[in-house]
Amino acid sequence: MATNMALLTLTFSFLLAAANANSGVFRATMIRRTGAINFTQAARQSRHRLSMLASRLHTKTTTSSRVVDDAQIPVAMDGDGGAYDMEFSIGTPPQKLTAIVDTGSDLIWTKCGACTSCEPRGSPSYYPNNSSSFSKQPCSARLCRVLLYSMNVATCGAGGEECDYMYDYTFPNYTQGYLASETFTLGGDAVPGIGFGCTNMSEGFNGTASGVVGLSRSPVSLVSQLNASAFLYCLTRDASKTSPLLFGSSSLLTGAGVQSTPLTSDPSDSIYSVYLHNISIGDVTTYDYGLRYVLVDSSTTLTYLEDPLYSDAKNAVLLQTDLARAPDRDGFEACYVAPSDGTSLDKAVPSMVLHFDGADMALPVGNYFVDVGDGVVCWVVQLSPYWDQSIIGNAMQVDFHVMYDVNNSVLSFQPANCDNLPGPPGSRSRCFSAYCVSVCKIVPVAK
């Protein structure tokens, strides 16, 4: 009971801080693109994404030029395996769309018009001709200059009336089109003048999303264009429920239980990373090999650790798990027969705590042991194929408020029950399924 009350108190603090009607807070919703995660697909896609992120980071560290295609282009996921989409609308009147939420991407883009040469096929498109607020951005526009000179992904024809872009992700994935400006509707708020990519050709994407929403610190990302100094999400465990995504300031997250750790990446980077000292597994704490940075990512499902940290943590799991071993599968090296005698998984596996620089993240069991099917549960951490690259995926972030304080270069987190976030007492709120719809605007009850 005390734990539940504490969670409610944290939730109320979070909502009250986020709900000031004049605070410039915008609320969107995220949906998981599949119901139950297929961890075979998740493993394949997470490895692919990690390789793209690692390639970009390695390219950046081995070149002296600021303008490098591979170091600056965004990274996206394809259709399945635990990724999240953001729900929003574009245009006047609003046209509803979904797009992949990606903390590792810069540009916002969506399929435009008939887009017969676009993937994913079958997902909705935005139609500029049906909107009264649409306009193309010329080459003189600030965002076009960013794409043109800082990111080296744009071209300008004679007259400079259209800013064309081509983003190469990893062969054969790419998207190309022109830069435009439109009114975006996030929840109940219409935000005019958002620059985005109007894509007329793309390849290598599948699923239900119509594009990508970049949440990096780049000037072209949604975070920057909303003038948000911070953004926050709370990923639900129940895939049928939406996850809130808020843009505002560092006051989005307050109350007991908030812990913070510095972001290590350069503000010019698209990628968010933090320092990790070591990990506690049950009664064992791994050796502290010194500060090492790990990526924190919204579009990678699994968590990958480099050696020797991975081997130390895995061995501690194997030594302290009281279940019958099952064969390894899909890169998972600590798999077990799921308890069938009513034994709680919490009692059969050791606890797990991530020790960041100045913050400790005690994980719920469901964030690091998962049901992979056929009566088997596995430790949802895999060995990174890169000696200097680790990543914390979205499966490990479930049931936490996770806030990226962009202005202060800080990552903060707070335990939460993201499936059940009620509005605070003494207020009127527009709610459904125990959580406020659209922008979370709480209006105090008149006394």
GROMACS .gro file of C-alpha atoms in nm:
model
  447
    1MET     CA    1   0.000   0.000   0.000
    2ALA     CA    2   0.278   0.243   0.091
    3THR     CA    3   0.451   0.174  -0.240
    4ASN     CA    4   0.130   0.235  -0.435
    5MET     CA    5   0.069   0.562  -0.252
    6ALA     CA    6   0.424   0.673  -0.324
    7LEU     CA    7   0.375   0.601  -0.692
    8LEU     CA    8   0.052   0.801  -0.695
    9THR     CA    9   0.225   1.091  -0.521
   10LEU     CA   10   0.500   1.087  -0.782
   11THR     CA   11   0.242   1.072  -1.057
   12PHE     CA   12   0.048   1.367  -0.916
   13SER     CA   13   0.366   1.574  -0.888
   14PHE     CA   14   0.451   1.492  -1.247
   15LEU     CA   15   0.109   1.585  -1.378
   16LEU     CA   16   0.080   1.906  -1.180
   17ALA     CA   17   0.418   2.023  -1.300
   18ALA     CA   18   0.330   1.937  -1.659
   19ALA     CA   19  -0.016   2.085  -1.663
   20ASN     CA   20   0.026   2.458  -1.618
   21ALA     CA   21  -0.190   2.589  -1.899
   22ASN     CA   22   0.052   2.870  -1.981
   23SER     CA   23   0.376   2.677  -1.935
   24GLY     CA   24   0.437   2.594  -2.300
   25VAL     CA   25   0.395   2.221  -2.234
   26PHE     CA   26   0.288   2.005  -2.526
   27ARG     CA   27   0.164   1.649  -2.487
   28ALA     CA   28   0.167   1.383  -2.754
   29THR     CA   29   0.102   1.012  -2.725
   30MET     CA   30   0.316   0.714  -2.820
   31ILE     CA   31   0.191   0.371  -2.918
   32ARG     CA   32   0.389   0.050  -2.944
   33ARG     CA   33   0.371  -0.067  -3.300
   34THR     CA   34   0.303  -0.429  -3.209
   35GLY     CA   35   0.125  -0.591  -2.918
   36ALA     CA   36   0.343  -0.855  -2.757
   37ILE     CA   37   0.702  -0.803  -2.866
   38ASN     CA   38   0.847  -1.068  -3.094
   39PHE     CA   39   1.188  -1.094  -2.932
   40THR     CA   40   1.337  -1.283  -3.226
   41GLN     CA   41   1.259  -0.983  -3.446
   42ALA     CA   42   1.352  -0.742  -3.168
   43ALA     CA   43   1.696  -0.902  -3.138
   44ARG     CA   44   1.759  -0.882  -3.511
   45GLN     CA   45   1.642  -0.523  -3.543
   46SER     CA   46   1.815  -0.405  -3.226
   47ARG     CA   47   2.147  -0.546  -3.349
   48HIS     CA   48   2.095  -0.373  -3.683
   49ARG     CA   49   2.019  -0.041  -3.517
   50LEU     CA   50   2.317  -0.071  -3.283
   51SER     CA   51   2.543  -0.129  -3.583
   52MET     CA   52   2.410   0.187  -3.749
   53LEU     CA   53   2.457   0.395  -3.434
   54ALA     CA   54   2.805   0.256  -3.379
   55SER     CA   55   2.899   0.321  -3.740
   56ARG     CA   56   2.790   0.682  -3.710
   57LEU     CA   57   2.979   0.736  -3.384
   58HIS     CA   58   3.294   0.573  -3.517
   59THR     CA   59   3.277   0.783  -3.833
   60LYS     CA   60   3.244   1.098  -3.625
   61THR     CA   61   3.543   1.014  -3.410
   62THR     CA   62   3.766   0.928  -3.705
   63THR     CA   63   3.710   1.240  -3.913
   64SER     CA   64   3.818   1.597  -3.866
   65SER     CA   65   3.538   1.744  -4.077
   66ARG     CA   66   3.215   1.870  -3.921
   67VAL     CA   67   3.028   1.804  -4.245
   68VAL     CA   68   3.017   1.426  -4.273
   69ASP     CA   69   2.720   1.239  -4.414
   70ASP     CA   70   2.752   0.923  -4.203
   71ALA     CA   71   2.816   1.117  -3.884
   72GLN     CA   72   2.514   1.342  -3.909
   73ILE     CA   73   2.230   1.153  -4.072
   74PRO     CA   74   1.949   1.022  -3.850
   75VAL     CA   75   1.883   0.658  -3.780
   76ALA     CA   76   1.545   0.487  -3.795
   77MET     CA   77   1.390   0.145  -3.734
   78ASP     CA   78   1.167  -0.065  -3.952
   79GLY     CA   79   0.826  -0.193  -3.863
   80ASP     CA   80   0.827  -0.453  -3.583
   81GLY     CA   81   1.007  -0.561  -3.271
   82GLY     CA   82   0.901  -0.311  -3.004
   83ALA     CA   83   0.943   0.034  -3.161
   84TYR     CA   84   0.712   0.322  -3.070
   85ASP     CA   85   0.512   0.556  -3.293
   86MET     CA   86   0.396   0.906  -3.209
   87GLU     CA   87   0.039   1.010  -3.286
   88PHE     CA   88  -0.006   1.362  -3.423
   89SER     CA   89  -0.173   1.559  -3.701
   90ILE     CA   90  -0.043   1.786  -3.977
   91GLY     CA   91  -0.219   2.061  -4.168
   92THR     CA   92  -0.537   2.267  -4.168
   93PRO     CA   93  -0.770   2.085  -4.130
   94PRO     CA   94  -0.559   1.831  -3.937
   95GLN     CA   95  -0.460   1.505  -4.107
   96LYS     CA   96  -0.388   1.225  -3.856
   97LEU     CA   97  -0.060   1.036  -3.889
   98THR     CA   98   0.185   0.829  -3.689
   99ALA     CA   99   0.564   0.835  -3.713
  100ILE     CA  100   0.851   0.651  -3.546
  101VAL     CA  101   0.970   0.827  -3.230
  102ASP     CA  102   1.348   0.841  -3.251
  103THR     CA  103   1.578   1.003  -2.996
  104GLY     CA  104   1.865   0.927  -3.234
  105SER     CA  105   1.724   1.120  -3.532
  106ASP     CA  106   1.724   1.484  -3.637
  107LEU     CA  107   1.470   1.546  -3.911
  108ILE     CA  108   1.092   1.517  -3.892
  109TRP     CA  109   0.960   1.366  -4.214
  110THR     CA  110   0.646   1.203  -4.348
  111LYS     CA  111   0.521   1.056  -4.673
  112CYS     CA  112   0.356   1.321  -4.888
  113GLY     CA  113   0.086   1.285  -5.151
  114ALA     CA  114   0.031   0.958  -5.335
  115CYS     CA  115   0.399   0.871  -5.279
  116THR     CA  116   0.386   0.568  -5.507
  117SER     CA  117   0.762   0.516  -5.467
  118CYS     CA  118   0.752   0.528  -5.088
  119GLU     CA  119   0.791   0.271  -4.816
  120PRO     CA  120   0.627   0.170  -4.592
  121ARG     CA  121   0.347   0.094  -4.832
  122GLY     CA  122  -0.007   0.112  -4.707
  123SER     CA  123   0.057   0.363  -4.427
  124PRO     CA  124  -0.125   0.700  -4.448
  125SER     CA  125   0.026   0.997  -4.631
  126TYR     CA  126  -0.001   1.368  -4.570
  127TYR     CA  127  -0.158   1.556  -4.863
  128PRO     CA  128  -0.027   1.916  -4.893
  129ASN     CA  129  -0.299   2.013  -5.142
  130ASN     CA  130  -0.563   1.948  -4.877
  131SER     CA  131  -0.412   2.194  -4.628
  132SER     CA  132  -0.446   2.573  -4.619
  133SER     CA  133  -0.140   2.614  -4.394
  134PHE     CA  134   0.116   2.431  -4.610
  135SER     CA  135   0.416   2.608  -4.760
  136LYS     CA  136   0.751   2.503  -4.903
  137GLN     CA  137   1.066   2.624  -4.731
  138PRO     CA  138   1.312   2.801  -4.962
  139CYS     CA  139   1.687   2.753  -4.953
  140SER     CA  140   1.721   3.076  -4.758
  141ALA     CA  141   1.527   2.925  -4.463
  142ARG     CA  142   1.726   2.858  -4.146
  143LEU     CA  143   1.640   2.487  -4.134
  144CYS     CA  144   1.742   2.440  -4.496
  145ARG     CA  145   2.080   2.598  -4.420
  146VAL     CA  146   2.122   2.344  -4.140
  147LEU     CA  147   2.049   2.056  -4.378
  148LEU     CA  148   2.262   2.211  -4.649
  149TYR     CA  149   2.575   2.323  -4.462
  150SER     CA  150   2.583   2.144  -4.125
  151MET     CA  151   2.442   1.807  -4.226
  152ASN     CA  152   2.529   1.797  -4.597
  153VAL     CA  153   2.203   1.627  -4.693
  154ALA     CA  154   2.030   1.900  -4.895
  155THR     CA  155   2.060   2.058  -5.238
  156CYS     CA  156   1.919   2.376  -5.389
  157GLY     CA  157   1.825   2.427  -5.751
  158ALA     CA  158   1.824   2.744  -5.957
  159GLY     CA  159   1.624   3.017  -5.789
  160GLY     CA  160   1.646   2.853  -5.448
  161GLU     CA  161   1.271   2.818  -5.411
  162GLU     CA  162   1.284   2.454  -5.298
  163CYS     CA  163   1.514   2.288  -5.044
  164ASP     CA  164   1.556   1.924  -5.150
  165TYR     CA  165   1.702   1.660  -4.919
  166MET     CA  166   1.817   1.302  -4.937
  167TYR     CA  167   1.888   1.110  -4.616
  168ASP     CA  168   2.078   0.784  -4.650
  169TYR     CA  169   2.026   0.572  -4.341
  170THR     CA  170   2.204   0.245  -4.411
  171PHE     CA  171   2.188   0.091  -4.758
  172PRO     CA  172   1.926   0.046  -4.895
  173ASN     CA  173   1.730   0.266  -4.650
  174TYR     CA  174   1.682   0.626  -4.757
  175THR     CA  175   1.423   0.903  -4.777
  176GLN     CA  176   1.414   1.203  -5.008
  177GLY     CA  177   1.185   1.497  -5.072
  178TYR     CA  178   1.167   1.869  -4.998
  179LEU     CA  179   1.156   2.079  -4.684
  180ALA     CA  180   0.817   2.228  -4.595
  181SER     CA  181   0.642   2.418  -4.318
  182GLU     CA  182   0.311   2.323  -4.158
  183THR     CA  183   0.087   2.340  -3.854
  184PHE     CA  184   0.137   2.037  -3.629
  185THR     CA  185  -0.132   1.937  -3.382
  186LEU     CA  186   0.000   1.768  -3.068
  187GLY     CA  187  -0.284   1.656  -2.849
  188GLY     CA  188  -0.515   1.957  -2.845
  189ASP     CA  189  -0.258   2.224  -2.937
  190ALA     CA  190  -0.194   2.350  -3.289
  191VAL     CA  191   0.166   2.463  -3.342
  192PRO     CA  192   0.225   2.659  -3.665
  193GLY     CA  193   0.548   2.683  -3.862
  194ILE     CA  194   0.703   2.342  -3.792
  195GLY     CA  195   0.962   2.252  -4.054
  196PHE     CA  196   0.953   1.895  -4.180
  197GLY     CA  197   1.054   1.678  -4.470
  198CYS     CA  198   0.783   1.616  -4.728
  199THR     CA  199   0.901   1.281  -4.862
  200ASN     CA  200   0.818   1.169  -5.215
  201MET     CA  201   1.051   0.870  -5.233
  202SER     CA  202   1.176   0.628  -4.966
  203GLU     CA  203   1.297   0.271  -4.941
  204GLY     CA  204   1.378   0.018  -4.672
  205PHE     CA  205   1.095   0.098  -4.426
  206ASN     CA  206   0.795  -0.113  -4.331
  207GLY     CA  207   0.521  -0.115  -4.073
  208THR     CA  208   0.238   0.127  -4.003
  209ALA     CA  209   0.425   0.455  -3.953
  210SER     CA  210   0.428   0.732  -4.213
  211GLY     CA  211   0.772   0.870  -4.127
  212VAL     CA  212   1.008   0.962  -3.844
  213VAL     CA  213   0.994   1.225  -3.568
  214GLY     CA  214   1.347   1.321  -3.465
  215LEU     CA  215   1.397   1.410  -3.098
  216SER     CA  216   1.767   1.495  -3.101
  217ARG     CA  217   1.924   1.827  -3.006
  218SER     CA  218   1.957   1.930  -3.371
  219PRO     CA  219   1.786   2.256  -3.477
  220VAL     CA  220   1.562   2.058  -3.715
  221SER     CA  221   1.425   1.819  -3.450
  222LEU     CA  222   1.080   1.853  -3.298
  223VAL     CA  223   1.234   1.924  -2.957
  224SER     CA  224   1.421   2.227  -3.090
  225GLN     CA  225   1.135   2.357  -3.303
  226LEU     CA  226   0.898   2.349  -3.005
  227ASN     CA  227   1.158   2.549  -2.809
  228ALA     CA  228   1.141   2.277  -2.546
  229SER     CA  229   1.430   2.267  -2.302
  230ALA     CA  230   1.333   1.913  -2.201
  231PHE     CA  231   1.110   1.624  -2.303
  232LEU     CA  232   0.979   1.328  -2.108
  233TYR     CA  233   0.810   0.995  -2.174
  234CYS     CA  234   0.665   0.715  -1.961
  235LEU     CA  235   0.656   0.382  -2.145
  236THR     CA  236   0.363   0.159  -2.050
  237ARG     CA  237   0.398  -0.213  -1.989
  238ASP     CA  238   0.054  -0.283  -2.139
  239ALA     CA  239   0.097  -0.242  -2.516
  240SER     CA  240  -0.272  -0.163  -2.556
  241LYS     CA  241  -0.225   0.160  -2.359
  242THR     CA  242  -0.067   0.475  -2.496
  243SER     CA  243   0.251   0.619  -2.347
  244PRO     CA  244   0.263   0.994  -2.276
  245LEU     CA  245   0.528   1.210  -2.441
  246LEU     CA  246   0.563   1.565  -2.305
  247PHE     CA  247   0.768   1.862  -2.425
  248GLY     CA  248   0.844   2.151  -2.193
  249SER     CA  249   1.108   2.233  -1.931
  250SER     CA  250   1.296   2.054  -1.657
  251SER     CA  251   1.000   2.122  -1.425
  252LEU     CA  252   0.821   1.837  -1.604
  253LEU     CA  253   0.968   1.596  -1.350
  254THR     CA  254   0.958   1.675  -0.978
  255GLY     CA  255   0.896   1.503  -0.647
  256ALA     CA  256   1.053   1.221  -0.449
  257GLY     CA  257   1.248   0.950  -0.625
  258VAL     CA  258   1.387   1.162  -0.911
  259GLN     CA  259   1.750   1.078  -0.989
  260SER     CA  260   1.970   1.252  -1.243
  261THR     CA  261   2.292   1.182  -1.429
  262PRO     CA  262   2.486   1.400  -1.676
  263LEU     CA  263   2.450   1.348  -2.048
  264THR     CA  264   2.795   1.278  -2.188
  265SER     CA  265   2.741   1.348  -2.555
  266ASP     CA  266   2.828   1.677  -2.721
  267PRO     CA  267   2.519   1.897  -2.762
  268SER     CA  268   2.580   1.895  -3.138
  269ASP     CA  269   2.535   1.516  -3.146
  270SER     CA  270   2.207   1.347  -3.232
  271ILE     CA  271   2.263   1.074  -2.977
  272TYR     CA  272   2.200   1.083  -2.601
  273SER     CA  273   2.444   0.895  -2.377
  274VAL     CA  274   2.528   0.874  -2.006
  275TYR     CA  275   2.812   0.733  -1.797
  276LEU     CA  276   2.769   0.388  -1.642
  277HIS     CA  277   3.002   0.275  -1.361
  278ASN     CA  278   2.886  -0.081  -1.299
  279ILE     CA  279   2.585  -0.304  -1.235
  280SER     CA  280   2.454  -0.486  -0.928
  281ILE     CA  281   2.301  -0.828  -0.988
  282GLY     CA  282   2.152  -0.959  -0.664
  283ASP     CA  283   2.437  -0.974  -0.411
  284VAL     CA  284   2.708  -0.920  -0.674
  285THR     CA  285   2.828  -0.581  -0.798
  286THR     CA  286   3.042  -0.593  -1.110
  287TYR     CA  287   3.388  -0.441  -1.114
  288ASP     CA  288   3.400  -0.068  -1.184
  289TYR     CA  289   3.611  -0.045  -1.497
  290GLY     CA  290   3.587   0.333  -1.494
  291LEU     CA  291   3.334   0.561  -1.651
  292ARG     CA  292   3.204   0.422  -1.979
  293TYR     CA  293   2.931   0.581  -2.182
  294VAL     CA  294   2.613   0.402  -2.282
  295LEU     CA  295   2.351   0.524  -2.526
  296VAL     CA  296   1.994   0.574  -2.406
  297ASP     CA  297   1.765   0.511  -2.701
  298SER     CA  298   1.390   0.507  -2.770
  299SER     CA  299   1.401   0.297  -3.087
  300THR     CA  300   1.626   0.011  -2.978
  301THR     CA  301   1.431  -0.254  -2.788
  302LEU     CA  302   1.705  -0.463  -2.626
  303THR     CA  303   1.997  -0.361  -2.405
  304TYR     CA  304   2.354  -0.433  -2.516
  305LEU     CA  305   2.661  -0.423  -2.293
  306GLU     CA  306   3.023  -0.436  -2.402
  307ASP     CA  307   3.268  -0.680  -2.246
  308PRO     CA  308   3.391  -0.734  -1.979
  309LEU     CA  309   3.090  -0.567  -1.812
  310TYR     CA  310   2.849  -0.794  -2.000
  311SER     CA  311   3.026  -1.116  -1.899
  312ASP     CA  312   3.052  -1.006  -1.536
  313ALA     CA  313   2.680  -0.926  -1.519
  314LYS     CA  314   2.575  -1.240  -1.709
  315ASN     CA  315   2.781  -1.465  -1.481
  316ALA     CA  316   2.616  -1.303  -1.178
  317VAL     CA  317   2.274  -1.375  -1.330
  318LEU     CA  318   2.363  -1.738  -1.401
  319LEU     CA  319   2.494  -1.789  -1.048
  320GLN     CA  320   2.191  -1.644  -0.873
  321THR     CA  321   1.891  -1.752  -1.084
  322ASP     CA  322   1.690  -2.034  -0.929
  323LEU     CA  323   1.531  -2.180  -1.243
  324ALA     CA  324   1.607  -2.467  -1.482
  325ARG     CA  325   1.826  -2.362  -1.773
  326ALA     CA  326   1.684  -2.351  -2.125
  327PRO     CA  327   1.886  -2.341  -2.449
  328ASP     CA  328   2.020  -2.002  -2.554
  329ARG     CA  329   1.835  -1.837  -2.841
  330ASP     CA  330   1.858  -1.533  -3.067
  331GLY     CA  331   2.161  -1.394  -2.885
  332PHE     CA  332   2.010  -1.438  -2.537
  333GLU     CA  333   2.264  -1.628  -2.323
  334ALA     CA  334   2.076  -1.657  -1.994
  335CYS     CA  335   1.748  -1.836  -2.068
  336TYR     CA  336   1.537  -2.046  -1.832
  337VAL     CA  337   1.223  -2.253  -1.815
  338ALA     CA  338   0.952  -2.019  -1.689
  339PRO     CA  339   0.821  -2.110  -1.342
  340SER     CA  340   0.503  -2.318  -1.368
  341ASP     CA  341   0.439  -2.393  -1.001
  342GLY     CA  342   0.311  -2.048  -0.915
  343THR     CA  343   0.653  -1.923  -0.809
  344SER     CA  344   0.690  -1.552  -0.872
  345LEU     CA  345   0.962  -1.462  -1.121
  346ASP     CA  346   1.066  -1.188  -0.877
  347LYS     CA  347   1.168  -1.458  -0.626
  348ALA     CA  348   1.346  -1.677  -0.879
  349VAL     CA  349   1.579  -1.421  -1.038
  350PRO     CA  350   1.819  -1.170  -0.879
  351SER     CA  351   1.757  -0.796  -0.866
  352MET     CA  352   1.932  -0.563  -1.112
  353VAL     CA  353   2.052  -0.207  -1.054
  354LEU     CA  354   2.233   0.018  -1.303
  355HIS     CA  355   2.486   0.247  -1.135
  356PHE     CA  356   2.519   0.565  -1.340
  357ASP     CA  357   2.731   0.867  -1.256
  358GLY     CA  358   2.543   1.000  -0.951
  359ALA     CA  359   2.226   0.792  -0.998
  360ASP     CA  360   2.111   0.433  -0.940
  361MET     CA  361   1.834   0.277  -1.149
  362ALA     CA  362   1.671  -0.019  -0.970
  363LEU     CA  363   1.486  -0.210  -1.241
  364PRO     CA  364   1.155  -0.397  -1.216
  365VAL     CA  365   1.206  -0.765  -1.299
  366GLY     CA  366   0.991  -0.728  -1.611
  367ASN     CA  367   1.245  -0.481  -1.751
  368TYR     CA  368   1.530  -0.731  -1.765
  369PHE     CA  369   1.366  -1.078  -1.770
  370VAL     CA  370   1.112  -1.136  -2.048
  371ASP     CA  371   0.894  -1.412  -2.185
  372VAL     CA  372   1.035  -1.508  -2.525
  373GLY     CA  373   0.774  -1.778  -2.592
  374ASP     CA  374   0.753  -2.156  -2.561
  375GLY     CA  375   0.755  -2.135  -2.181
  376VAL     CA  376   1.100  -1.973  -2.174
  377VAL     CA  377   1.216  -1.651  -2.005
  378CYS     CA  378   1.546  -1.482  -2.087
  379TRP     CA  379   1.765  -1.206  -1.950
  380VAL     CA  380   1.697  -0.929  -2.200
  381VAL     CA  381   2.060  -0.813  -2.221
  382GLN     CA  382   2.295  -0.917  -2.498
  383LEU     CA  383   2.665  -0.885  -2.571
  384SER     CA  384   2.749  -0.580  -2.778
  385PRO     CA  385   2.951  -0.669  -3.088
  386TYR     CA  386   3.149  -0.347  -3.032
  387TRP     CA  387   3.415  -0.315  -2.765
  388ASP     CA  388   3.328   0.047  -2.696
  389GLN     CA  389   2.951   0.060  -2.750
  390SER     CA  390   2.668  -0.017  -2.507
  391ILE     CA  391   2.303   0.083  -2.530
  392ILE     CA  392   2.001   0.085  -2.299
  393GLY     CA  393   1.692  -0.007  -2.500
  394ASN     CA  394   1.330   0.087  -2.447
  395ALA     CA  395   1.235  -0.247  -2.283
  396MET     CA  396   1.455  -0.153  -1.988
  397GLN     CA  397   1.293   0.193  -1.961
  398VAL     CA  398   0.935   0.074  -1.906
  399ASP     CA  399   0.758   0.210  -1.596
  400PHE     CA  400   0.994   0.503  -1.553
  401HIS     CA  401   0.944   0.871  -1.621
  402VAL     CA  402   1.252   0.935  -1.838
  403MET     CA  403   1.336   1.302  -1.896
  404TYR     CA  404   1.597   1.439  -2.134
  405ASP     CA  405   1.691   1.784  -2.003
  406VAL     CA  406   1.842   1.920  -2.322
  407ASN     CA  407   1.937   2.265  -2.192
  408ASN     CA  408   2.120   2.135  -1.886
  409SER     CA  409   2.254   1.815  -2.048
  410VAL     CA  410   2.101   1.590  -1.783
  411LEU     CA  411   1.905   1.265  -1.799
  412SER     CA  412   1.657   1.215  -1.512
  413PHE     CA  413   1.435   0.921  -1.424
  414GLN     CA  414   1.170   0.835  -1.166
  415PRO     CA  415   0.988   0.504  -1.100
  416ALA     CA  416   0.623   0.512  -1.210
  417ASN     CA  417   0.327   0.295  -1.295
  418CYS     CA  418   0.296   0.420  -1.652
  419ASP     CA  419  -0.011   0.206  -1.719
  420ASN     CA  420  -0.213   0.395  -1.459
  421LEU     CA  421  -0.137   0.766  -1.441
  422PRO     CA  422  -0.449   0.942  -1.299
  423GLY     CA  423  -0.508   1.314  -1.292
  424PRO     CA  424  -0.441   1.483  -0.956
  425PRO     CA  425  -0.717   1.525  -0.697
  426GLY     CA  426  -0.893   1.860  -0.679
  427SER     CA  427  -0.883   1.917  -1.052
  428ARG     CA  428  -1.092   1.878  -1.364
  429SER     CA  429  -0.912   1.711  -1.649
  430ARG     CA  430  -1.004   1.572  -1.988
  431CYS     CA  431  -0.923   1.206  -1.928
  432PHE     CA  432  -0.969   0.858  -2.063
  433SER     CA  433  -0.832   0.523  -1.952
  434ALA     CA  434  -0.710   0.685  -1.629
  435TYR     CA  435  -0.492   0.939  -1.808
  436CYS     CA  436  -0.543   1.282  -1.960
  437VAL     CA  437  -0.597   1.300  -2.333
  438SER     CA  438  -0.412   1.530  -2.568
  439VAL     CA  439  -0.234   1.813  -2.389
  440CYS     CA  440  -0.258   1.753  -2.018
  441LYS     CA  441  -0.425   2.077  -1.910
  442ILE     CA  442  -0.539   2.058  -1.551
  443VAL     CA  443  -0.788   2.324  -1.444
  444PRO     CA  444  -0.815   2.372  -1.064
  445VAL     CA  445  -1.161   2.327  -0.924
  446ALA     CA  446  -1.313   2.659  -0.821
  447LYS     CA  447  -1.343   2.695  -0.444
   0.00000   0.00000   0.00000
